[in-house]
């Protein structure tokens, strides 16, 4: 799914999040960059324009987004939590050279997993690790 959001403020409001300036900026970061950032990545960039921003605010805001189901957590490495505003079912590929995490379109219907029959699935985590095209070429 390609996530298109015209007005971040309205989108937050529609999902029960009071759209403060900081919240809008944090959500915009997720939507525009699509880089599946960590708290640190968001903080380091946004604090340059919002000097009053704290890492705790970034962290709490992301948790609020998750609670309201407008963002998901991606854990590919045990010690690294990343965030994604695309909540549709899709997979991820992480490059171990440049650390980039890219989206993969996944059609679950094409993935037949017979042994799941009868079980109730609540979460999907589909990820691959390796070396991306760009790093391979370099
Ligand atoms: Zn790479
Ligand atoms: Zn993603």
PDB file of C-alpha atoms and ligand atoms in Angstrom:
ATOM      1  CA  UNK A   1       0.000   0.000   0.000  1.00  0.00           C
ATOM      2  CA  UNK A   2       1.200   3.463  -0.790  1.00  0.00           C
ATOM      3  CA  UNK A   3       0.337   5.685   2.111  1.00  0.00           C
ATOM      4  CA  UNK A   4      -0.885   9.061   0.892  1.00  0.00           C
ATOM      5  CA  UNK A   5      -1.886  11.620   3.480  1.00  0.00           C
ATOM      6  CA  UNK A   6      -2.886  15.073   2.273  1.00  0.00           C
ATOM      7  CA  UNK A   7      -3.205  16.762   5.617  1.00  0.00           C
ATOM      8  CA  UNK A   8      -1.334  15.262   8.547  1.00  0.00           C
ATOM      9  CA  UNK A   9      -3.178  17.397  11.106  1.00  0.00           C
ATOM     10  CA  UNK A  10      -6.565  16.207   9.886  1.00  0.00           C
ATOM     11  CA  UNK A  11      -5.343  12.623   9.685  1.00  0.00           C
ATOM     12  CA  UNK A  12      -4.168  12.713  13.304  1.00  0.00           C
ATOM     13  CA  UNK A  13      -7.432  14.277  14.443  1.00  0.00           C
ATOM     14  CA  UNK A  14      -9.480  11.695  12.563  1.00  0.00           C
ATOM     15  CA  UNK A  15      -7.550   9.009  14.430  1.00  0.00           C
ATOM     16  CA  UNK A  16      -8.038  10.507  17.862  1.00  0.00           C
ATOM     17  CA  UNK A  17      -4.658  12.227  18.198  1.00  0.00           C
ATOM     18  CA  UNK A  18      -4.619  15.896  19.168  1.00  0.00           C
ATOM     19  CA  UNK A  19      -2.461  17.411  16.441  1.00  0.00           C
ATOM     20  CA  UNK A  20       0.180  19.427  18.284  1.00  0.00           C
ATOM     21  CA  UNK A  21       3.020  20.925  16.239  1.00  0.00           C
ATOM     22  CA  UNK A  22       5.503  18.328  17.485  1.00  0.00           C
ATOM     23  CA  UNK A  23       3.156  15.425  16.769  1.00  0.00           C
ATOM     24  CA  UNK A  24       2.516  16.691  13.253  1.00  0.00           C
ATOM     25  CA  UNK A  25       6.261  17.023  12.600  1.00  0.00           C
ATOM     26  CA  UNK A  26       6.989  13.543  13.920  1.00  0.00           C
ATOM     27  CA  UNK A  27       4.224  11.963  11.851  1.00  0.00           C
ATOM     28  CA  UNK A  28       5.301  13.928   8.778  1.00  0.00           C
ATOM     29  CA  UNK A  29       8.805  12.564   9.219  1.00  0.00           C
ATOM     30  CA  UNK A  30       7.478   8.995   9.133  1.00  0.00           C
ATOM     31  CA  UNK A  31       5.295   9.594   6.081  1.00  0.00           C
ATOM     32  CA  UNK A  32       7.763  11.625   4.036  1.00  0.00           C
ATOM     33  CA  UNK A  33      10.984   9.746   4.716  1.00  0.00           C
ATOM     34  CA  UNK A  34       9.610   6.211   4.777  1.00  0.00           C
ATOM     35  CA  UNK A  35      12.936   5.170   6.202  1.00  0.00           C
ATOM     36  CA  UNK A  36      11.571   3.241   9.178  1.00  0.00           C
ATOM     37  CA  UNK A  37      13.461   5.410  11.651  1.00  0.00           C
ATOM     38  CA  UNK A  38      14.513   4.784  15.218  1.00  0.00           C
ATOM     39  CA  UNK A  39      13.644   7.311  17.956  1.00  0.00           C
ATOM     40  CA  UNK A  40      17.198   8.668  17.640  1.00  0.00           C
ATOM     41  CA  UNK A  41      16.940   9.255  13.904  1.00  0.00           C
ATOM     42  CA  UNK A  42      13.742  11.269  14.286  1.00  0.00           C
ATOM     43  CA  UNK A  43      15.077  13.181  17.269  1.00  0.00           C
ATOM     44  CA  UNK A  44      18.409  14.092  15.650  1.00  0.00           C
ATOM     45  CA  UNK A  45      16.707  15.566  12.596  1.00  0.00           C
ATOM     46  CA  UNK A  46      13.747  17.326  14.194  1.00  0.00           C
ATOM     47  CA  UNK A  47      15.594  18.881  17.139  1.00  0.00           C
ATOM     48  CA  UNK A  48      17.399  21.102  14.652  1.00  0.00           C
ATOM     49  CA  UNK A  49      14.124  22.844  13.892  1.00  0.00           C
ATOM     50  CA  UNK A  50      12.353  22.240  17.211  1.00  0.00           C
ATOM     51  CA  UNK A  51      14.975  22.897  19.903  1.00  0.00           C
ATOM     52  CA  UNK A  52      12.460  22.220  22.690  1.00  0.00           C
ATOM     53  CA  UNK A  53      11.937  18.655  21.475  1.00  0.00           C
ATOM     54  CA  UNK A  54      13.118  15.849  23.749  1.00  0.00           C
ATOM     55  CA  UNK A  55      13.780  12.198  23.001  1.00  0.00           C
ATOM     56  CA  UNK A  56      11.116  11.301  25.539  1.00  0.00           C
ATOM     57  CA  UNK A  57       8.551  13.317  23.587  1.00  0.00           C
ATOM     58  CA  UNK A  58       9.496  11.528  20.376  1.00  0.00           C
ATOM     59  CA  UNK A  59       9.245   8.188  22.148  1.00  0.00           C
ATOM     60  CA  UNK A  60       5.899   8.989  23.810  1.00  0.00           C
ATOM     61  CA  UNK A  61       4.464  10.390  20.596  1.00  0.00           C
ATOM     62  CA  UNK A  62       5.391   7.245  18.672  1.00  0.00           C
ATOM     63  CA  UNK A  63       3.766   5.136  21.369  1.00  0.00           C
ATOM     64  CA  UNK A  64       0.621   7.219  21.056  1.00  0.00           C
ATOM     65  CA  UNK A  65       0.620   6.650  17.275  1.00  0.00           C
ATOM     66  CA  UNK A  66       0.915   2.922  17.896  1.00  0.00           C
ATOM     67  CA  UNK A  67      -1.874   2.959  20.469  1.00  0.00           C
ATOM     68  CA  UNK A  68      -4.085   4.732  17.918  1.00  0.00           C
ATOM     69  CA  UNK A  69      -3.003   2.223  15.263  1.00  0.00           C
ATOM     70  CA  UNK A  70      -1.571   4.773  12.852  1.00  0.00           C
ATOM     71  CA  UNK A  71       1.960   3.433  13.189  1.00  0.00           C
ATOM     72  CA  UNK A  72       3.582   0.083  13.780  1.00  0.00           C
ATOM     73  CA  UNK A  73       6.780  -1.066  15.423  1.00  0.00           C
ATOM     74  CA  UNK A  74       9.297  -2.993  13.392  1.00  0.00           C
ATOM     75  CA  UNK A  75      11.825  -5.074  15.249  1.00  0.00           C
ATOM     76  CA  UNK A  76      14.300  -6.684  12.919  1.00  0.00           C
ATOM     77  CA  UNK A  77      17.229  -6.501  15.310  1.00  0.00           C
ATOM     78  CA  UNK A  78      16.599  -7.236  18.958  1.00  0.00           C
ATOM     79  CA  UNK A  79      18.239  -4.019  20.087  1.00  0.00           C
ATOM     80  CA  UNK A  80      16.711  -1.701  17.516  1.00  0.00           C
ATOM     81  CA  UNK A  81      13.100  -0.518  17.443  1.00  0.00           C
ATOM     82  CA  UNK A  82      11.974   1.173  14.270  1.00  0.00           C
ATOM     83  CA  UNK A  83       8.681   2.816  13.385  1.00  0.00           C
ATOM     84  CA  UNK A  84       6.484   2.814  10.301  1.00  0.00           C
ATOM     85  CA  UNK A  85       3.387   4.893   9.467  1.00  0.00           C
ATOM     86  CA  UNK A  86       2.371   2.347   6.857  1.00  0.00           C
ATOM     87  CA  UNK A  87       0.188  -0.013   8.869  1.00  0.00           C
ATOM     88  CA  UNK A  88      -0.826  -2.194   5.928  1.00  0.00           C
ATOM     89  CA  UNK A  89       0.596  -5.699   5.688  1.00  0.00           C
ATOM     90  CA  UNK A  90       3.970  -5.501   4.028  1.00  0.00           C
ATOM     91  CA  UNK A  91       7.422  -6.905   4.471  1.00  0.00           C
ATOM     92  CA  UNK A  92      10.811  -5.319   5.107  1.00  0.00           C
ATOM     93  CA  UNK A  93      14.319  -5.843   3.903  1.00  0.00           C
ATOM     94  CA  UNK A  94      17.212  -4.589   5.992  1.00  0.00           C
ATOM     95  CA  UNK A  95      20.620  -4.039   4.480  1.00  0.00           C
ATOM     96  CA  UNK A  96      23.394  -4.929   6.874  1.00  0.00           C
ATOM     97  CA  UNK A  97      25.828  -2.600   5.101  1.00  0.00           C
ATOM     98  CA  UNK A  98      23.923   0.704   4.928  1.00  0.00           C
ATOM     99  CA  UNK A  99      21.310  -0.227   7.576  1.00  0.00           C
ATOM    100  CA  UNK A 100      18.520   0.865   5.240  1.00  0.00           C
ATOM    101  CA  UNK A 101      15.123  -0.747   5.761  1.00  0.00           C
ATOM    102  CA  UNK A 102      12.983  -0.868   2.640  1.00  0.00           C
ATOM    103  CA  UNK A 103       9.351  -1.872   2.105  1.00  0.00           C
ATOM    104  CA  UNK A 104       8.385  -5.044   0.306  1.00  0.00           C
ATOM    105  CA  UNK A 105       4.974  -5.661  -1.187  1.00  0.00           C
ATOM    106  CA  UNK A 106       3.705  -8.931   0.186  1.00  0.00           C
ATOM    107  CA  UNK A 107       0.604 -10.721  -1.005  1.00  0.00           C
ATOM    108  CA  UNK A 108      -0.361 -12.962   1.872  1.00  0.00           C
ATOM    109  CA  UNK A 109      -2.863 -14.821  -0.313  1.00  0.00           C
ATOM    110  CA  UNK A 110      -0.015 -15.983  -2.503  1.00  0.00           C
ATOM    111  CA  UNK A 111       1.904 -17.180   0.504  1.00  0.00           C
ATOM    112  CA  UNK A 112       0.141 -20.397   1.321  1.00  0.00           C
ATOM    113  CA  UNK A 113       1.037 -21.517   4.786  1.00  0.00           C
ATOM    114  CA  UNK A 114      -1.020 -24.652   5.308  1.00  0.00           C
ATOM    115  CA  UNK A 115       0.274 -25.304   8.772  1.00  0.00           C
ATOM    116  CA  UNK A 116      -1.380 -22.064   9.933  1.00  0.00           C
ATOM    117  CA  UNK A 117      -4.828 -23.526   9.254  1.00  0.00           C
ATOM    118  CA  UNK A 118      -7.029 -23.379  12.325  1.00  0.00           C
ATOM    119  CA  UNK A 119      -4.816 -20.849  14.116  1.00  0.00           C
ATOM    120  CA  UNK A 120      -5.831 -17.265  14.663  1.00  0.00           C
ATOM    121  CA  UNK A 121      -3.157 -14.859  13.467  1.00  0.00           C
ATOM    122  CA  UNK A 122      -2.877 -11.509  15.256  1.00  0.00           C
ATOM    123  CA  UNK A 123       0.410 -10.229  13.890  1.00  0.00           C
ATOM    124  CA  UNK A 124       2.566 -10.679  10.843  1.00  0.00           C
ATOM    125  CA  UNK A 125       6.275  -9.969  10.817  1.00  0.00           C
ATOM    126  CA  UNK A 126       7.854 -10.505   7.449  1.00  0.00           C
ATOM    127  CA  UNK A 127      11.446  -9.490   7.072  1.00  0.00           C
ATOM    128  CA  UNK A 128      14.574 -10.314   5.214  1.00  0.00           C
ATOM    129  CA  UNK A 129      18.143  -9.298   5.899  1.00  0.00           C
ATOM    130  CA  UNK A 130      21.045  -9.092   3.520  1.00  0.00           C
ATOM    131  CA  UNK A 131      22.877  -6.662   1.285  1.00  0.00           C
ATOM    132  CA  UNK A 132      20.825  -4.242  -0.812  1.00  0.00           C
ATOM    133  CA  UNK A 133      21.214  -3.681  -4.552  1.00  0.00           C
ATOM    134  CA  UNK A 134      23.074  -0.407  -4.066  1.00  0.00           C
ATOM    135  CA  UNK A 135      25.608  -1.806  -1.637  1.00  0.00           C
ATOM    136  CA  UNK A 136      26.082  -4.911  -3.768  1.00  0.00           C
ATOM    137  CA  UNK A 137      26.859  -2.720  -6.783  1.00  0.00           C
ATOM    138  CA  UNK A 138      29.318  -0.557  -4.848  1.00  0.00           C
TER     139      UNK A 138
HETATM  140 ZN1  LIG B   1      22.700  -1.205   1.521  1.00  0.00          ZN
HETATM  141 ZN1  LIG B   2       7.404  -0.436   6.013  1.00  0.00          ZN
END
